[in-house]
Structure formats: C-alpha cells, structure tokens
C-alpha positions as YAML, in Angstrom:
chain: A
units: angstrom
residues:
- id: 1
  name: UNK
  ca: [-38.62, 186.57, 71.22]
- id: 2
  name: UNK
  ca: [-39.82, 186.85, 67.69]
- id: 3
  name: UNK
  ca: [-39.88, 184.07, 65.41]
- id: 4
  name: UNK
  ca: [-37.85, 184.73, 62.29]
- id: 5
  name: UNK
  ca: [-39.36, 183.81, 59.21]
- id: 6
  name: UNK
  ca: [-37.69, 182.71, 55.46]
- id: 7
  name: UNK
  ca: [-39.13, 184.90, 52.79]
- id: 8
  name: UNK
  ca: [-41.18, 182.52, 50.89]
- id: 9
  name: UNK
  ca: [-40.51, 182.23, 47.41]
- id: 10
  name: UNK
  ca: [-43.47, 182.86, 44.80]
- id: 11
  name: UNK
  ca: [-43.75, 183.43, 41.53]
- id: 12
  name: UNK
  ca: [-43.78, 187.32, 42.06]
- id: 13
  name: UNK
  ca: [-40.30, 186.94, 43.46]
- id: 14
  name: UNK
  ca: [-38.50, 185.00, 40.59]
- id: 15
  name: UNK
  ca: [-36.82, 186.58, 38.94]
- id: 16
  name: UNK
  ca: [-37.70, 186.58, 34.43]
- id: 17
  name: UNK
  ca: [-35.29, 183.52, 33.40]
- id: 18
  name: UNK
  ca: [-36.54, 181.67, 36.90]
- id: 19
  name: UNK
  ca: [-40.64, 182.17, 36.48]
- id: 20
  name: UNK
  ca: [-39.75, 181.19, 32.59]
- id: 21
  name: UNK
  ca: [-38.31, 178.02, 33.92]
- id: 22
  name: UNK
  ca: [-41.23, 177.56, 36.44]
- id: 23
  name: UNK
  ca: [-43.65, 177.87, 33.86]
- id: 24
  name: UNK
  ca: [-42.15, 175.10, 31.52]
- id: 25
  name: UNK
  ca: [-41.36, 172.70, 33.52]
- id: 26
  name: UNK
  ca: [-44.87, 173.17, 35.23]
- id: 27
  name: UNK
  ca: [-46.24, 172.70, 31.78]
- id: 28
  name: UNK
  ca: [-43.76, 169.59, 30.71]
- id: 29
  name: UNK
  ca: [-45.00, 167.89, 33.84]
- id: 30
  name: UNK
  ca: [-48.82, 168.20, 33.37]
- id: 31
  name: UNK
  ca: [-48.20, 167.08, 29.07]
- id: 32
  name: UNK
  ca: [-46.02, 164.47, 30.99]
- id: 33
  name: UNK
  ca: [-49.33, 163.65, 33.28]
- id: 34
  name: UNK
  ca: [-52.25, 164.27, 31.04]
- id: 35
  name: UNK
  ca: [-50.54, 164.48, 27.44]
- id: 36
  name: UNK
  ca: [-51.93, 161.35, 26.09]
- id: 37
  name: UNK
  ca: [-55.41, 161.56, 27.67]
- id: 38
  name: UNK
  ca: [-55.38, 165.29, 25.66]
- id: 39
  name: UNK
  ca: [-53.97, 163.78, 22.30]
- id: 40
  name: UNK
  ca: [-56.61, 160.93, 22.38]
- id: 41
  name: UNK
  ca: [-59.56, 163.74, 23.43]
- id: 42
  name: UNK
  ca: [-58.02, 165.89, 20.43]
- id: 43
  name: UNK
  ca: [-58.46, 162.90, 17.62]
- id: 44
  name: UNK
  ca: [-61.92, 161.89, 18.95]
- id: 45
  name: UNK
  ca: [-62.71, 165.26, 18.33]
- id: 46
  name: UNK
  ca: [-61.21, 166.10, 15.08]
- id: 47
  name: UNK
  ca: [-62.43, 162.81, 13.62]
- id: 48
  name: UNK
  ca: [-65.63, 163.01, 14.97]
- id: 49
  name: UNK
  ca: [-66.17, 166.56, 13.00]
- id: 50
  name: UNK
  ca: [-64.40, 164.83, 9.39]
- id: 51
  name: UNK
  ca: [-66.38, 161.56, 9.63]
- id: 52
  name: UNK
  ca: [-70.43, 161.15, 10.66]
- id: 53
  name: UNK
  ca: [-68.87, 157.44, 11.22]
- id: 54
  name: UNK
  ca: [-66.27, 157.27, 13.47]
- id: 55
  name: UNK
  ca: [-68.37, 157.55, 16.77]
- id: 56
  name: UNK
  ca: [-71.15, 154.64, 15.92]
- id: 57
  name: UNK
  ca: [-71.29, 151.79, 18.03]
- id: 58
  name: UNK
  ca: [-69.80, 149.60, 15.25]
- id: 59
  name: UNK
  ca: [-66.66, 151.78, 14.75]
- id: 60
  name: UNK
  ca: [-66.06, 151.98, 18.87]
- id: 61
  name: UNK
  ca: [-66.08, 148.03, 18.71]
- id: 62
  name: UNK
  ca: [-63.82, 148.15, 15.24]
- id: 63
  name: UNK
  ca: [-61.44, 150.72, 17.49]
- id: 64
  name: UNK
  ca: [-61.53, 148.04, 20.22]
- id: 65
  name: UNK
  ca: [-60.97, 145.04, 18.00]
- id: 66
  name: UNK
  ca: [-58.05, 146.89, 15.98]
- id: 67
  name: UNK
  ca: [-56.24, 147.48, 19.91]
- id: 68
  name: UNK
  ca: [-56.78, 144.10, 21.21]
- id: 69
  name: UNK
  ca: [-53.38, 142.37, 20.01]
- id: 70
  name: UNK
  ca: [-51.51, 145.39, 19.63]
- id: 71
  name: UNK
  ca: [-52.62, 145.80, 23.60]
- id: 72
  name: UNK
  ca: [-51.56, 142.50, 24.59]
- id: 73
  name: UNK
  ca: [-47.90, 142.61, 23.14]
- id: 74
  name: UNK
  ca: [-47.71, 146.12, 24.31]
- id: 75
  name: UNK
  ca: [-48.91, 145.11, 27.81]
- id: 76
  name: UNK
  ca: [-45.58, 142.70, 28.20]
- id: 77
  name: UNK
  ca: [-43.57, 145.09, 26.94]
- id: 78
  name: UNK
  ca: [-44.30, 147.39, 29.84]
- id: 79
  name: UNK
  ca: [-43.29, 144.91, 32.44]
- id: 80
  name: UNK
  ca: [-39.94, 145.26, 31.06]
- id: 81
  name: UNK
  ca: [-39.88, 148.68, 30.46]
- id: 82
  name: UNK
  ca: [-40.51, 149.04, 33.79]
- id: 83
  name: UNK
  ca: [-37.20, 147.27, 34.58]
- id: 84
  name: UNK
  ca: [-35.13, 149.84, 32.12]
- id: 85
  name: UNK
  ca: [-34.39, 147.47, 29.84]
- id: 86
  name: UNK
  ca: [-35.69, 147.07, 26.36]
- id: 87
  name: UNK
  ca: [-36.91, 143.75, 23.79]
- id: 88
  name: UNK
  ca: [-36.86, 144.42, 20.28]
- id: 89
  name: UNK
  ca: [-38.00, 140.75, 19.47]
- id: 90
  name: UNK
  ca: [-41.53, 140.75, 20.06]
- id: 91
  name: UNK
  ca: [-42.53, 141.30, 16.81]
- id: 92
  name: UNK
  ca: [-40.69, 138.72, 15.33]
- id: 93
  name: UNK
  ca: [-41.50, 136.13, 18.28]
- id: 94
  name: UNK
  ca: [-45.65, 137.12, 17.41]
- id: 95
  name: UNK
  ca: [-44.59, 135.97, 13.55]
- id: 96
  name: UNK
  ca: [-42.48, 132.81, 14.63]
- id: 97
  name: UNK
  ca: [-45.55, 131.96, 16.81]
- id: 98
  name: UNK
  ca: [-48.29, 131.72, 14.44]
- id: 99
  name: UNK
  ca: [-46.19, 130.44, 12.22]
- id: 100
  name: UNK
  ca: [-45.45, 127.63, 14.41]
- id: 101
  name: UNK
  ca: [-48.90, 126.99, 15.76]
- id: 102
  name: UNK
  ca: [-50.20, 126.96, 12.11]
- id: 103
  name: UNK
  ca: [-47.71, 124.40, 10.92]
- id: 104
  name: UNK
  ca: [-48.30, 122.05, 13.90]
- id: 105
  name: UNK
  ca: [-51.80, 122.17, 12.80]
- id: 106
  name: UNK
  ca: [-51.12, 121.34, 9.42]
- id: 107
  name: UNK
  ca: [-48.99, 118.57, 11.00]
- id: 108
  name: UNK
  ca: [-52.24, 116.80, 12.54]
- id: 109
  name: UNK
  ca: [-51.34, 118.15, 16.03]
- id: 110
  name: UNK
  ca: [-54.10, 119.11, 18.96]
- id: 111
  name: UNK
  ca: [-55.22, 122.19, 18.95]
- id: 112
  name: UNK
  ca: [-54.29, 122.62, 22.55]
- id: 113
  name: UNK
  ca: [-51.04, 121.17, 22.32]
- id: 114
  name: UNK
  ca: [-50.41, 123.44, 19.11]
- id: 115
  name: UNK
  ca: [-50.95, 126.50, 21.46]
- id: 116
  name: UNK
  ca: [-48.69, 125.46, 24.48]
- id: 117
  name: UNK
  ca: [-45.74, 124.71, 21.94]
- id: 118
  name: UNK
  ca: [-46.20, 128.08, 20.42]
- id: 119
  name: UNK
  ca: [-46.58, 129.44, 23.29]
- id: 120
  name: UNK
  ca: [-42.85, 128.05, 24.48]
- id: 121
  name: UNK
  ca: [-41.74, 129.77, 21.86]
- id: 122
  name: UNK
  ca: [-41.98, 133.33, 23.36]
- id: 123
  name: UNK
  ca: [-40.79, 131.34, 26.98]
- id: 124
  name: UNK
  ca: [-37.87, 130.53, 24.73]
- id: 125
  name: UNK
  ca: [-37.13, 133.80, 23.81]
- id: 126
  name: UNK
  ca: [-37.74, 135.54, 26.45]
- id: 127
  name: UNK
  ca: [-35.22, 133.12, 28.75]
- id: 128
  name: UNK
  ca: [-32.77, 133.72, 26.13]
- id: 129
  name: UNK
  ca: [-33.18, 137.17, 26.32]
- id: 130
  name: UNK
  ca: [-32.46, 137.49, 29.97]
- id: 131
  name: UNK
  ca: [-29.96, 135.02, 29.79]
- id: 132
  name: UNK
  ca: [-28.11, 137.40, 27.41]
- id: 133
  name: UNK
  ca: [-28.98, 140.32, 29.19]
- id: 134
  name: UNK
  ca: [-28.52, 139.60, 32.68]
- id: 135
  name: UNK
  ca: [-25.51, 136.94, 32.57]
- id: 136
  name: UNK
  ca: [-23.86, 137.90, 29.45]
- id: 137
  name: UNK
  ca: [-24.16, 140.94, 30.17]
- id: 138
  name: UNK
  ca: [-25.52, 142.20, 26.77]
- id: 139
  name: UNK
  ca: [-27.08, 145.29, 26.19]
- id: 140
  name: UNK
  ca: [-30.81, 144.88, 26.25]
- id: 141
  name: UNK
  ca: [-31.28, 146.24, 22.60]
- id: 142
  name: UNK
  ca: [-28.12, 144.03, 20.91]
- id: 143
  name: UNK
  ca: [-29.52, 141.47, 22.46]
- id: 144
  name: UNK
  ca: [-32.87, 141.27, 21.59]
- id: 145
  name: UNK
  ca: [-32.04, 142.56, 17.70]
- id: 146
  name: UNK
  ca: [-30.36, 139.14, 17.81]
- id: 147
  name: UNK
  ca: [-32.88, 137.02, 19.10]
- id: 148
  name: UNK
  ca: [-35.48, 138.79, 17.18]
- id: 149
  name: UNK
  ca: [-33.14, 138.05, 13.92]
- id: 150
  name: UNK
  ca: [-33.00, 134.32, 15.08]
- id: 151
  name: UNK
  ca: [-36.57, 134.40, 15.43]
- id: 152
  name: UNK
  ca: [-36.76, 134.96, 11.71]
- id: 153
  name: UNK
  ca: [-34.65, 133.08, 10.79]
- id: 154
  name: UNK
  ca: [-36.11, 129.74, 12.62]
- id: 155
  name: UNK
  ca: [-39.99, 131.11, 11.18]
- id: 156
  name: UNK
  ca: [-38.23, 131.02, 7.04]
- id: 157
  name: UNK
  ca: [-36.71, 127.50, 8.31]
- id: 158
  name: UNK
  ca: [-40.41, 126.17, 8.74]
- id: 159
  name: UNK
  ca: [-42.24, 128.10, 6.67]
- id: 160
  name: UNK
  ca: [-40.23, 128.86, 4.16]
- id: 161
  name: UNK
  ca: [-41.14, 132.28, 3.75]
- id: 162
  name: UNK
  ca: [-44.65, 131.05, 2.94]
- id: 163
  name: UNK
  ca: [-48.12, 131.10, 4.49]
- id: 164
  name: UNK
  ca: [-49.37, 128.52, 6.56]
- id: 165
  name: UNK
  ca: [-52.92, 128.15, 5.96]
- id: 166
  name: UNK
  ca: [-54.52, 125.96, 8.36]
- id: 167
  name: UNK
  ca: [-58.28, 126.16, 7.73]
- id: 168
  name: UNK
  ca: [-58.74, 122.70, 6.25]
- id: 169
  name: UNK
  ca: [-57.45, 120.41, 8.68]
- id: 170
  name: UNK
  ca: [-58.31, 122.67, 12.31]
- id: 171
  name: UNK
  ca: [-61.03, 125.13, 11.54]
- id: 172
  name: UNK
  ca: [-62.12, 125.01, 15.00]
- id: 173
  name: UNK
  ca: [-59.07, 126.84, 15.90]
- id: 174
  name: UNK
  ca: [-60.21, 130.23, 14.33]
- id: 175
  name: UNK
  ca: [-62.96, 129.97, 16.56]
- id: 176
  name: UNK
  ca: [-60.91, 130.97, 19.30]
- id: 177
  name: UNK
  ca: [-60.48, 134.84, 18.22]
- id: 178
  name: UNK
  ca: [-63.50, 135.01, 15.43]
- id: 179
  name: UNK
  ca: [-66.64, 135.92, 16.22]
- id: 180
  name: UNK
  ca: [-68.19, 138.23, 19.63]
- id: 181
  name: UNK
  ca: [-69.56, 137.49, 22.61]
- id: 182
  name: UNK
  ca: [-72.35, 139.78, 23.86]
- id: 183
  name: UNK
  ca: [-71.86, 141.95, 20.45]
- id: 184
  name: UNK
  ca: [-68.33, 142.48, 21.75]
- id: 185
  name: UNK
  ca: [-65.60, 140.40, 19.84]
- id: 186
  name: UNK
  ca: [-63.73, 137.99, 21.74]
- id: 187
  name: UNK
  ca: [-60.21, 139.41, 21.37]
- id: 188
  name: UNK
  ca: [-61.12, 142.28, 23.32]
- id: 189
  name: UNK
  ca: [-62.00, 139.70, 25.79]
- id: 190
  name: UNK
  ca: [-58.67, 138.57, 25.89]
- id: 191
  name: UNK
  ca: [-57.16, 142.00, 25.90]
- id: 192
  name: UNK
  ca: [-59.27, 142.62, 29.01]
- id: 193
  name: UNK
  ca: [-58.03, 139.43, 30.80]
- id: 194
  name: UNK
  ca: [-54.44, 139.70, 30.26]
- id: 195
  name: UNK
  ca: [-54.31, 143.61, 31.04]
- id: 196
  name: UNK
  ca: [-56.19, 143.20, 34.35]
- id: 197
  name: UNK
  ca: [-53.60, 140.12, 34.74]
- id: 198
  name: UNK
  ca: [-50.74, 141.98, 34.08]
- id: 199
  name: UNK
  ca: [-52.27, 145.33, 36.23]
- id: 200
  name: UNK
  ca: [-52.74, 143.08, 39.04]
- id: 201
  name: UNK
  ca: [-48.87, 141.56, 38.87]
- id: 202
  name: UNK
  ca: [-47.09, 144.98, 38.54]
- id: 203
  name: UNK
  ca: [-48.86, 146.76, 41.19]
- id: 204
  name: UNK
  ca: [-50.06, 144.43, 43.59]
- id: 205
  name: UNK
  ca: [-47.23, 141.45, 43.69]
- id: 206
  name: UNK
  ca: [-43.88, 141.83, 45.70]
- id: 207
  name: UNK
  ca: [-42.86, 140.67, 42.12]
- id: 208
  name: UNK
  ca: [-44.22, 143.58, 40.66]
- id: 209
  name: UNK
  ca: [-42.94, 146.13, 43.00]
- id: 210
  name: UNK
  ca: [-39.59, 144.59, 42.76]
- id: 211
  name: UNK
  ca: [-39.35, 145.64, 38.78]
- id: 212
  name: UNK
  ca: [-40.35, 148.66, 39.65]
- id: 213
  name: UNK
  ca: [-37.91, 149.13, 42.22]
- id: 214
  name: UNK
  ca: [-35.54, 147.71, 39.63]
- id: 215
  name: UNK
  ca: [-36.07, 149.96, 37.08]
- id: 216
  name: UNK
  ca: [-36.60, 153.24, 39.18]
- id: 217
  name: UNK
  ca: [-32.81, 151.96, 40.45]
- id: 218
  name: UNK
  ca: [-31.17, 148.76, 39.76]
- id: 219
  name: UNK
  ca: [-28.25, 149.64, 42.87]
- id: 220
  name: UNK
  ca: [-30.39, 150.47, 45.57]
- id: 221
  name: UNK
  ca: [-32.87, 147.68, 44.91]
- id: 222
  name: UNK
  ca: [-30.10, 144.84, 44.70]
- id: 223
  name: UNK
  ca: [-28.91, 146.63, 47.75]
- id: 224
  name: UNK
  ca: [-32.27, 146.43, 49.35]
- id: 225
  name: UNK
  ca: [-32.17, 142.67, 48.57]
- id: 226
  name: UNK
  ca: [-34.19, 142.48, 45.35]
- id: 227
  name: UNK
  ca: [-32.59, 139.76, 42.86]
- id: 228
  name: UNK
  ca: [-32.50, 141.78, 39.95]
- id: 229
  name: UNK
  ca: [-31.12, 139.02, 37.65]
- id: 230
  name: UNK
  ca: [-34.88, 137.28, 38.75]
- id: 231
  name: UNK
  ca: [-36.64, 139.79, 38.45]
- id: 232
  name: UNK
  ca: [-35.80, 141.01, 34.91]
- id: 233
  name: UNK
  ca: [-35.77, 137.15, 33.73]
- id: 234
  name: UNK
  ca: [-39.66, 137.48, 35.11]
- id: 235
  name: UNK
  ca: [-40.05, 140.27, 33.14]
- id: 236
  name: UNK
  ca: [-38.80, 139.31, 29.69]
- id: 237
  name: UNK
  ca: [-40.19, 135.75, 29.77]
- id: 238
  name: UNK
  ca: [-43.71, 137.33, 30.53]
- id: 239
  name: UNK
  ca: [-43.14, 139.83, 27.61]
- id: 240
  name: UNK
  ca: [-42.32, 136.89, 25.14]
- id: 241
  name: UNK
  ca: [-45.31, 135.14, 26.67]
- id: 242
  name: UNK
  ca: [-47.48, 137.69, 25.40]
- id: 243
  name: UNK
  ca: [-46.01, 138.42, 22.19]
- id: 244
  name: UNK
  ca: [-46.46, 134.66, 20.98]
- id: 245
  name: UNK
  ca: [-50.25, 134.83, 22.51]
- id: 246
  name: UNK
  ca: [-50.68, 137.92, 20.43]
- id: 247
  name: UNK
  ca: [-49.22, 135.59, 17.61]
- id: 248
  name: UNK
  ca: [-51.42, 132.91, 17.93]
- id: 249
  name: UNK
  ca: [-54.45, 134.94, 18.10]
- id: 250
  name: UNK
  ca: [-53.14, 136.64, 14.91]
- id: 251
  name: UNK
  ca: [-52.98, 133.21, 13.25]
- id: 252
  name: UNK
  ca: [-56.74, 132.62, 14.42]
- id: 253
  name: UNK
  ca: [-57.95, 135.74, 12.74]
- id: 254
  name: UNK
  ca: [-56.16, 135.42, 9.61]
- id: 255
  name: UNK
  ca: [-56.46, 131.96, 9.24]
- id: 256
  name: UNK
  ca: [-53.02, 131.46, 8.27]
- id: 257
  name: UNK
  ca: [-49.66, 131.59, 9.71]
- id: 258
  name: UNK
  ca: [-47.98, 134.35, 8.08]
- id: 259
  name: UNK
  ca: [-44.20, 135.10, 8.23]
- id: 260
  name: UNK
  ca: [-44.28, 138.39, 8.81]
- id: 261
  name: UNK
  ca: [-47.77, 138.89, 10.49]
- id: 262
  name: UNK
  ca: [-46.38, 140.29, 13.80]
- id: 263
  name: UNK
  ca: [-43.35, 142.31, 12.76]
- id: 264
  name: UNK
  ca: [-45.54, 145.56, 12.69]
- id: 265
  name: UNK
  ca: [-46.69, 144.99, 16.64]
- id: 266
  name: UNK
  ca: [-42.97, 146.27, 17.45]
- id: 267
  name: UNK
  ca: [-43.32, 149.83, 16.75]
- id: 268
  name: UNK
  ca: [-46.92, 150.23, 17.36]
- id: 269
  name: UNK
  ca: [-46.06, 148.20, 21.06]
- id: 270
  name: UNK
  ca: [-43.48, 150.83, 22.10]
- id: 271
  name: UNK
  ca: [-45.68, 153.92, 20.36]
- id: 272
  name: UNK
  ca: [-48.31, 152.83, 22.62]
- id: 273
  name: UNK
  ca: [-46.12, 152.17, 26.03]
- id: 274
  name: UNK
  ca: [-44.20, 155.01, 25.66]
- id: 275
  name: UNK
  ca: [-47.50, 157.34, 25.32]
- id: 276
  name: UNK
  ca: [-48.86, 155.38, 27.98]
- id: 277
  name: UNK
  ca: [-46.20, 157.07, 30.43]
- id: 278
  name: UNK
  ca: [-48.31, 160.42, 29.99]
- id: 279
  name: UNK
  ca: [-51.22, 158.99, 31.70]
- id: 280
  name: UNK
  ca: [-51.44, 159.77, 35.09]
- id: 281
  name: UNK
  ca: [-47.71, 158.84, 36.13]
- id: 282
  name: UNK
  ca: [-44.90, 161.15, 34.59]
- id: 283
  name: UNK
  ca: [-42.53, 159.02, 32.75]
- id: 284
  name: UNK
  ca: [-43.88, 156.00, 34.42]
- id: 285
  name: UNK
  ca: [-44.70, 152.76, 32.72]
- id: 286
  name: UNK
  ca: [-48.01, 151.38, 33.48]
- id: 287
  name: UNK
  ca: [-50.34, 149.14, 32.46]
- id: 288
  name: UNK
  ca: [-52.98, 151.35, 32.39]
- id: 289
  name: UNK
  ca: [-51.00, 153.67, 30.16]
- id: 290
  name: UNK
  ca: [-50.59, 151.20, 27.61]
- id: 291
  name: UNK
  ca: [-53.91, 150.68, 27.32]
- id: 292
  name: UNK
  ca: [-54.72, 154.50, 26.95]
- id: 293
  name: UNK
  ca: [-51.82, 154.47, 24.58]
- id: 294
  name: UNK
  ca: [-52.93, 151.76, 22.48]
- id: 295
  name: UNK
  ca: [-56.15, 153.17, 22.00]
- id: 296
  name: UNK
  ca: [-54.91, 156.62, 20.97]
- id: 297
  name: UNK
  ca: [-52.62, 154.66, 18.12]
- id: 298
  name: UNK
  ca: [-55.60, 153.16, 17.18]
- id: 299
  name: UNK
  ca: [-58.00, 156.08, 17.37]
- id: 300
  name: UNK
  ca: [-55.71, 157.77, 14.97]
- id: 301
  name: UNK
  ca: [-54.99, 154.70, 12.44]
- id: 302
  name: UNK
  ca: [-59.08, 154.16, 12.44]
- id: 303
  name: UNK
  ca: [-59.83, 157.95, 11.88]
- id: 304
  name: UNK
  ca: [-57.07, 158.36, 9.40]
- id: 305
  name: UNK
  ca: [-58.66, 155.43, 7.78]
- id: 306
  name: UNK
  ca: [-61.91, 156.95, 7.56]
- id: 307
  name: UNK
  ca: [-61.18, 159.69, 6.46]
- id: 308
  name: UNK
  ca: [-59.45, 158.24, 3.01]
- id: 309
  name: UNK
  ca: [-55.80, 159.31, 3.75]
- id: 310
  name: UNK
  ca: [-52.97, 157.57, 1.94]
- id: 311
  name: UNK
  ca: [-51.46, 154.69, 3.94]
- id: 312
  name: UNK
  ca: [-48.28, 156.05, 4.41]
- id: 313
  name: UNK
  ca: [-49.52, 159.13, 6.63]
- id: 314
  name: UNK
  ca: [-50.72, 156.21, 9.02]
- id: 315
  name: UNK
  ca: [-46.81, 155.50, 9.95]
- id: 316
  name: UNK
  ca: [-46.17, 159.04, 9.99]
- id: 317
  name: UNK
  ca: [-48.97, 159.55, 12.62]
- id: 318
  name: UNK
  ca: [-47.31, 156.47, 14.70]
- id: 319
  name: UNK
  ca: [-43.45, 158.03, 14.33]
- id: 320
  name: UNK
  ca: [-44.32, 161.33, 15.54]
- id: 321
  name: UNK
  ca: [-46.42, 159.84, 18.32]
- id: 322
  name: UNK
  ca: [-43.28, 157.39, 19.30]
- id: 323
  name: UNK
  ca: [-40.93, 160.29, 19.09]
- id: 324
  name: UNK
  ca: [-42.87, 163.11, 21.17]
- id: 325
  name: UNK
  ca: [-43.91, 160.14, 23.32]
- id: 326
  name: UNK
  ca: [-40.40, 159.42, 23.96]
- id: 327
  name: UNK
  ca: [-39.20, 162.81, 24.46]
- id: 328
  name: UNK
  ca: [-41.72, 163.88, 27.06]
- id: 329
  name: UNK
  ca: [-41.45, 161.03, 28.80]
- id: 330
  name: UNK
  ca: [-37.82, 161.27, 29.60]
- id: 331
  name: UNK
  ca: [-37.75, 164.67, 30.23]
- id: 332
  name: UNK
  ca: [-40.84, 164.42, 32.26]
- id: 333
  name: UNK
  ca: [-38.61, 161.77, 34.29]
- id: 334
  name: UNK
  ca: [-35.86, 163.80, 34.44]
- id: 335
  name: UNK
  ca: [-38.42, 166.60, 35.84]
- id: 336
  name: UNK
  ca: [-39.80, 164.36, 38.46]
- id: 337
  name: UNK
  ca: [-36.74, 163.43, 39.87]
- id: 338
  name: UNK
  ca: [-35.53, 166.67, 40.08]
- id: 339
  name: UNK
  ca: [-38.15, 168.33, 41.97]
...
C-alpha cells in the first residue's frame, strides 16, 4: 500500500497575505535575536567614520569605565525582570546609598563598616519591595515608585539636599573605584565580578532557574513546586544589593555623596536590559544582554559626545533605544511563544 503524504507547506504555497506574514515575523524574530548586536555594530561604525578618536585604546577603556556602574545596577535589574516584575527604586536606592556611606564617613565611621550599612540599605529596600509585592499584593511598579519616593525622602532627611563630601576625613575610601589596575580601571573590575556573579546565579543555580521559571509562568512554576513568593524576594533584594553597590562606588568616584547621583541609572538600567533581550535570546532577559546593552547605551552617549552634539540629543538617543527596545522585545516574545 502506498504511503500517503501531507503536502508540505513552503513559501511557494502561501498564499500573498500568508508569505507577507512569514516574512515579518521571520524578520521581527532575527531584530529580536541579533537587533542589539546590529545597533551596537551600526554606532561603532558611524562613529568611527565622524571621529579619528573614538576607536583608540583610551576611548575603548573611557567606553568601559562610563558602563561599569550603569552595568552593575542594570545587572540586578535583570534578575527581576526575569521574574516579570519590575523596581523603579534603584535609582533612588544608588543616591540614598552614597549618601549614606558618605555621611557615616563624615561621622568618623570605618570604612568597612560604612559600606555594609550602605549596603543594608538596598537589602532594605529590596525586602520591602517584595514584601509589598508579594504579600501585599502591590503591583510591582506602585510599589517600587513608593519605595523609591521614600528613598528620597530618607537621603533629604540626612543630607539635606546637600553634598556629602567626604575627602578630608576617609580619603582612602576613593581608592576603592579611582585609579586602574593593569591600565584597566578598577570599576570595570567590579563590573566583571558581579556580572560573572550574577551570570553564574541565573543560569546555573536551581535559584536561578526557578526565576526563570517564574517569570516565563508564575502558575505552572508554583504548581511545579517553585516558591514564588522566595524566589522574587531573592530577586529584588539582589537588585537593591546592586543598586546601593553601584551607589557606593559612585560616592568613591565623585568623592562626595550626592543626592541625586544615582537617579539617572534608572532609565539607562532598563534601556540597557531591555536591549539586552535582543541578544541571542528573543525577549529573554539575560545577563549577558545587559551587558551588550549597556555597552551600546554607552557606545552611543560616548560617540555622541565626541562628536560635539548638544546634551539633550544624548536622552533622545536613550528614549528611542528604551522604546524600540521595549517594543521588539515583547513582540518578539509574543512571536516565540507562538511558533
């Protein structure tokens, strides 16, 4: 007896409207794979033709140096992205600790025991974040606008809206981020550190698989046994971790405390996660991503720089690469799970 066979469907047998739709969504998935790989190719280009600068030596480590905190905040911020939630606080909780850290100095306090307080501060907030979030029942974005609003408000209460220069009574501490090692400066060092860190939690941990599983589908990973409360608590204490280590090592380089040093890490931390999700994985968040991301917002900032454009095209740059980020991300998503 002869076998009967299903007509297989190619791309000579769609019909217009289907191949159209074949096409596009072919096309949305490999921007969604490879977009931000192509932007960052794109900008080396460009600003390598505009400026005989931008590809030195020097201006590669300035590129490095400019990413290292923005990386760092923007590297917890993935972990809970990758749960499907959102913190809107980091920012703030990078101000209120430098802020903090610089005024214990001033205070006479160890430098160590400066940094572990400060460094409660994003535990703090991150515990009070989940708490909201996962017991209250919150949404992630009212909640953390809150504790990102408390956060200033506690960094006015000590500072009073003022800096908090520390360099006469704990110079040392700006040693920690000033300064290279091996002609490479020593944020970048830390950048490295945590990243790997971080890389190493979210893809080789159960605890790391678990957000994942969380955020790919909160349901059928509580029903697989996965306690999501725990898990997202995990993931927004690590993310204020990082934002008040990204604070202190602000503090370091500036020499100050200033109240409103780490407000602009917010937007340029979910630029670069967002366009991280076009590395690779479609509408996946990923450390690795991040750190591609991070260096294309920088890449742009530092060539935009060079090249003598007015300040304000530097936020337009980081809108439009939020918002197309954004977009082809979830419809990449949307794609994948489809198909």
């Amino acid at each position: 007896m002869s076998q009967r066979t299903e007509p297989r469907t190619t791309a000579a047998t769609l019909n217009p409207a289907q191949a159209r739709r074949s096409v596009g969504q072919t096309i949305t998935l490999f921007i969604g794979k490879f977009g931000a790989l192509i932007v960052l190719a794109v900008l080396v280009l460009i600003f390598s033709f505009l400026s005989p600068f931008f590809l030195t030596w020097g201006n590669i480590v300035q590129i490095l140096n400019q990413s290292a905190l923005a990386a760092i905040i923007a590297c917890g911020l993935t972990l809970v992205l990758a749960t499907n939630q959102f913190d809107l606080s980091i920012g703030n909780v990078a101000s209120l600790a430098g802020v903090t850290v610089s005024y214990l100095l001033i205070q006479g306090f160890p430098i160590a025991l400066a940094i572990v307080i400060a460094t409660l501060v994003g535990v703090g907030s991150g515990l009070i974040n989940s708490f909201l979030v996962t017991v209250v029942g919150v949404n992630a974005l009212v909640a953390t606008l809150g504790v990102g609003s408390l956060a200033i408000g506690v960094n006015y209460f000590i500072s009073g809206g003022a800096a908090q220069p520390f360099a006469s009574v704990a110079a040392d501490f700006s040693l920690i981020s000033v300064g290279n090692w091996l002609g490479v400066p020593r944020n970048v060092y830390f950048m490295v550190m945590i990243a790997a860190l971080l890389w190493v939690v979210l893809n080789r941990t159960d605890l790391g698989r678990n957000m994942q599983a969380v955020g790919g589908n909160t349901e059928a990973a509580r029903l697989a046994g996965v306690r999501v409360k725990g898990v997202t608590s995990a993931a927004f204490v690590v993310c204020g971790v990082c934002a008040a280590i990204t604070g202190i090592l602000l503090a370091s380089v500036v020499g100050s405390g200033q109240p409103t040093g780490g407000d602009g890490f917010t937007l340029q931390a979910f630029a670069a996660a967002f366009l991280g999700t076009a590395v690779l994985r479609e509408g996946q968040f990923h450390i690795v991503g991040t750190l591609v991301g991070v260096l294309t917002v920088s890449t742009g900032f530092n060539g935009l720089a060079l090249t003598g454009v007015p300040s304000y095209v530097q936020f337009l740059f980081q809108g439009i690469v939020l918002i197309a980020a954004v977009s082809f991300s979830t419809v990449a998503r949307k794609l994948t799970r489809a198909s």
